[in-house]
PDB file of C-alpha atoms in Angstrom:
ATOM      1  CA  UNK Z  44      63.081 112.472  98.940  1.00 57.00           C
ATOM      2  CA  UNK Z  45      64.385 115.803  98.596  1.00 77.00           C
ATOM      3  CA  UNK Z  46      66.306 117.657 101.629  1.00 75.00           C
ATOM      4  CA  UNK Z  47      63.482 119.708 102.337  1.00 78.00           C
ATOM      5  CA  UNK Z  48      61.223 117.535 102.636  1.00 80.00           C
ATOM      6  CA  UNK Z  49      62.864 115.179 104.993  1.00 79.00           C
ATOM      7  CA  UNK Z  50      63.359 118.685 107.323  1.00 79.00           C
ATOM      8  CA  UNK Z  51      59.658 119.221 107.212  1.00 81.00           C
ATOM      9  CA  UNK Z  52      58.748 115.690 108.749  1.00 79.00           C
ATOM     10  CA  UNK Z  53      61.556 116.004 111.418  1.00 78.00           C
ATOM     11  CA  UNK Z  54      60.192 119.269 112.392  1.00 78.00           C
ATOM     12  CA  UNK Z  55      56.404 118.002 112.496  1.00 78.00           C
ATOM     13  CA  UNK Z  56      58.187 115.387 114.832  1.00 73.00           C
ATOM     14  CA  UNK Z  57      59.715 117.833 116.862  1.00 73.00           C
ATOM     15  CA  UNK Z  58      56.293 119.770 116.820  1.00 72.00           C
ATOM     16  CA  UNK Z  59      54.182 117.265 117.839  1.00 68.00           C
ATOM     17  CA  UNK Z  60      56.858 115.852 120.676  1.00 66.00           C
ATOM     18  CA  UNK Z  61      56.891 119.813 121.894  1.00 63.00           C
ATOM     19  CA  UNK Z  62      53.234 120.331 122.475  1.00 63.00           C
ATOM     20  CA  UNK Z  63      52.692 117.235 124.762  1.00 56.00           C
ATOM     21  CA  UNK Z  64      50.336 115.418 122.381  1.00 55.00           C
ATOM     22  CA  UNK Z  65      51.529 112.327 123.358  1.00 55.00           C
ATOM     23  CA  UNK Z  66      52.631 113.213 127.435  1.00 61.00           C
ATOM     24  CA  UNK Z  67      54.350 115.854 129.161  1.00 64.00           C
ATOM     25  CA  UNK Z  68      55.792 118.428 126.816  1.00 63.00           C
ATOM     26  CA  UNK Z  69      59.645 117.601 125.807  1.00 69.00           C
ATOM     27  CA  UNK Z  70      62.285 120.578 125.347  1.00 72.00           C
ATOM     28  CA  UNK Z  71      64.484 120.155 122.836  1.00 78.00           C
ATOM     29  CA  UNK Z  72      68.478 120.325 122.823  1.00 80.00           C
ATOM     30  CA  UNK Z  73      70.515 121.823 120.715  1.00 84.00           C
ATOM     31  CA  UNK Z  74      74.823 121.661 120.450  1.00 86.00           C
ATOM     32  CA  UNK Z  75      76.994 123.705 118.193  1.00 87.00           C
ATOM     33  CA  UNK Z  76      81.378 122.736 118.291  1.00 89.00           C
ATOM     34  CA  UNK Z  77      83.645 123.988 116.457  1.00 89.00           C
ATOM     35  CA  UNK Z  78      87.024 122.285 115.645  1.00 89.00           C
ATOM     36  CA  UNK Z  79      90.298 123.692 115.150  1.00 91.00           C
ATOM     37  CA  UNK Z  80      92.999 121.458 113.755  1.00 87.00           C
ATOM     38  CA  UNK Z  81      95.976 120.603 111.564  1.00 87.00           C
ATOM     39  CA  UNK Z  82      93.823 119.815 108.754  1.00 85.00           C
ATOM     40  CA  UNK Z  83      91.532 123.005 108.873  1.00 88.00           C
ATOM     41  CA  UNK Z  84      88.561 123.996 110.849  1.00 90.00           C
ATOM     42  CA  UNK Z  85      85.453 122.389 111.047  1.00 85.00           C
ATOM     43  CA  UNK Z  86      81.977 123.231 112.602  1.00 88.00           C
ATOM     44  CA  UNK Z  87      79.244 120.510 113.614  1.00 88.00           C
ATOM     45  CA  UNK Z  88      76.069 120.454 115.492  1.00 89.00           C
ATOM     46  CA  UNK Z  89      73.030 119.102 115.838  1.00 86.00           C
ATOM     47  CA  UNK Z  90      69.634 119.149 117.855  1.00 86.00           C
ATOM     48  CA  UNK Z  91      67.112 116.175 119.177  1.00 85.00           C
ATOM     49  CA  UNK Z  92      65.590 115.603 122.140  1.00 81.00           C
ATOM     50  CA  UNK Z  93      65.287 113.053 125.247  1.00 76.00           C
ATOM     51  CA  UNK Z  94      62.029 111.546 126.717  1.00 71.00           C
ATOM     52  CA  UNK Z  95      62.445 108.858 129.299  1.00 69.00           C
ATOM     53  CA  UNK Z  96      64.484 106.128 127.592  1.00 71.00           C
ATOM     54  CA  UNK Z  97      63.818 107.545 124.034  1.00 75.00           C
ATOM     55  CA  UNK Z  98      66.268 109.971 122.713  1.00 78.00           C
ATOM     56  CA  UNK Z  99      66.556 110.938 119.048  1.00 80.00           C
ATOM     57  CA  UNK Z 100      69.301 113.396 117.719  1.00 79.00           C
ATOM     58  CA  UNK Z 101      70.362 114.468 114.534  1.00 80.00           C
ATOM     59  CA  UNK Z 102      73.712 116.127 113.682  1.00 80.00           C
ATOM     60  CA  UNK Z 103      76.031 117.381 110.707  1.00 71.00           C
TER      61      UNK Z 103
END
């Protein structure tokens, strides 16, 4: 599967979680760090979101 395609089925995820087709509408989260250190700097992140007991996040 190509890149793009695997970020078009995680956003159709994030879609249908967002407009309460399956429940109450979920808002997703979203982090952004950014590391200073010996070796260099780095910068991470990620986004996902939490319903009840379910939680799914992805992050670079």
């Amino acid at each position: 599967m190509t890149v793009l395609r695997i970020a078009a089925i995680v956003a159709a995820g994030f879609a249908l979680a967002g407009c309460g087709a399956d429940g109450e509408p979920v808002q997703p989260t979203a982090s952004l760090g950014v590391g200073v250190g010996s070796s260099g700097t780095h910068v991470g992140g990620g986004v996902g979101f939490r319903s009840g007991g379910l939680g799914i996040y992805i992050g670079v």
